[in-house]
Coordinates of C-alpha atoms in Angstrom, one line a residue:
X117 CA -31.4 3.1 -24.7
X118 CA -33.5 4.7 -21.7
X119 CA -32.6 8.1 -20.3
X120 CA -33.4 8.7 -16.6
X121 CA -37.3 10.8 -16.5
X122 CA -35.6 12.8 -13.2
X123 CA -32.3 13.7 -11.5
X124 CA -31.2 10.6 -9.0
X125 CA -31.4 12.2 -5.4
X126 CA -28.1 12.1 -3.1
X127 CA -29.7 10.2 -0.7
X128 CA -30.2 7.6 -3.4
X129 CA -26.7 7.8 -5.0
X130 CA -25.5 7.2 -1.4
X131 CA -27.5 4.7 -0.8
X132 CA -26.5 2.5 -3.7
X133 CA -22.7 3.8 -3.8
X134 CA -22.9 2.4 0.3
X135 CA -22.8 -1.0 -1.1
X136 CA -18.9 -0.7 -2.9
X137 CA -16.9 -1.3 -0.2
X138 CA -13.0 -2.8 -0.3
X139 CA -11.8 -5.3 2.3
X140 CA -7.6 -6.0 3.3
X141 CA -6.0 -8.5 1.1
X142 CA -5.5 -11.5 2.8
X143 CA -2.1 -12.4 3.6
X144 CA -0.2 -15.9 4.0
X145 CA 3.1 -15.6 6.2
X146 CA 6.2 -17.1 4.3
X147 CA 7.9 -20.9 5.5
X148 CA 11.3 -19.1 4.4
X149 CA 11.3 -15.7 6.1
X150 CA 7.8 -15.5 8.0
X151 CA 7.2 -12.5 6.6
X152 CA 3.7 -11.7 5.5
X153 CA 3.1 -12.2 1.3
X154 CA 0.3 -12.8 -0.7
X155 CA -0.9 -16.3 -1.3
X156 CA 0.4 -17.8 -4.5
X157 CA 2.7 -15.2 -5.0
X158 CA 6.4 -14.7 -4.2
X159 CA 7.5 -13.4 -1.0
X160 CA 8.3 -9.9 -1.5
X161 CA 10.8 -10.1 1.0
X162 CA 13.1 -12.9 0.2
X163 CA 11.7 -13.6 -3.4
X164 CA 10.7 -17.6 -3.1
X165 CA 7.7 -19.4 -3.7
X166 CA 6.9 -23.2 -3.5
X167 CA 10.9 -23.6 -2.7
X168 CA 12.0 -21.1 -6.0
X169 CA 13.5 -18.0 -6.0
X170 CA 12.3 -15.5 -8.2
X171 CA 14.4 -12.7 -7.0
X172 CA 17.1 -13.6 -9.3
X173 CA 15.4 -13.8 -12.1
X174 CA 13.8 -10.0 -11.8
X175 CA 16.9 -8.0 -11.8
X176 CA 16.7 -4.6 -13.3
X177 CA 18.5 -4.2 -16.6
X178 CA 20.9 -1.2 -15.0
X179 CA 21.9 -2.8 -11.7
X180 CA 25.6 -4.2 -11.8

């Protein structure tokens, strides 16, 4: 495996680390609520997708 001859300046490490950069998620808004979700996933809001609620189905063990 090669090992680095000499210590990789700042200005380098910048340099390449100035290339990783995030962007926003892109977001759909829902038919059901208009809320803004992510696409192909259930509406965190009112828990549908494609017509189906998933809500229901993800209920916490302790709730009543």
């Amino acid at each position: 495996m090669a090992l680095p001859k000499y210590k990789t300046s700042r200005a380098n490490t910048h340099s390449r680390r100035a290339n990783w950069k995030t962007s926003a998620a892109q977001t759909v808004t829902c038919p059901n609520c208009g809320e803004p979700a992510l696409p192909h996933m259930a509406c965190p809001n009112c828990g549908q997708f494609r017509g189906r609620v998933y809500r229901d189905a993800i209920k916490p063990a302790f709730s009543k």
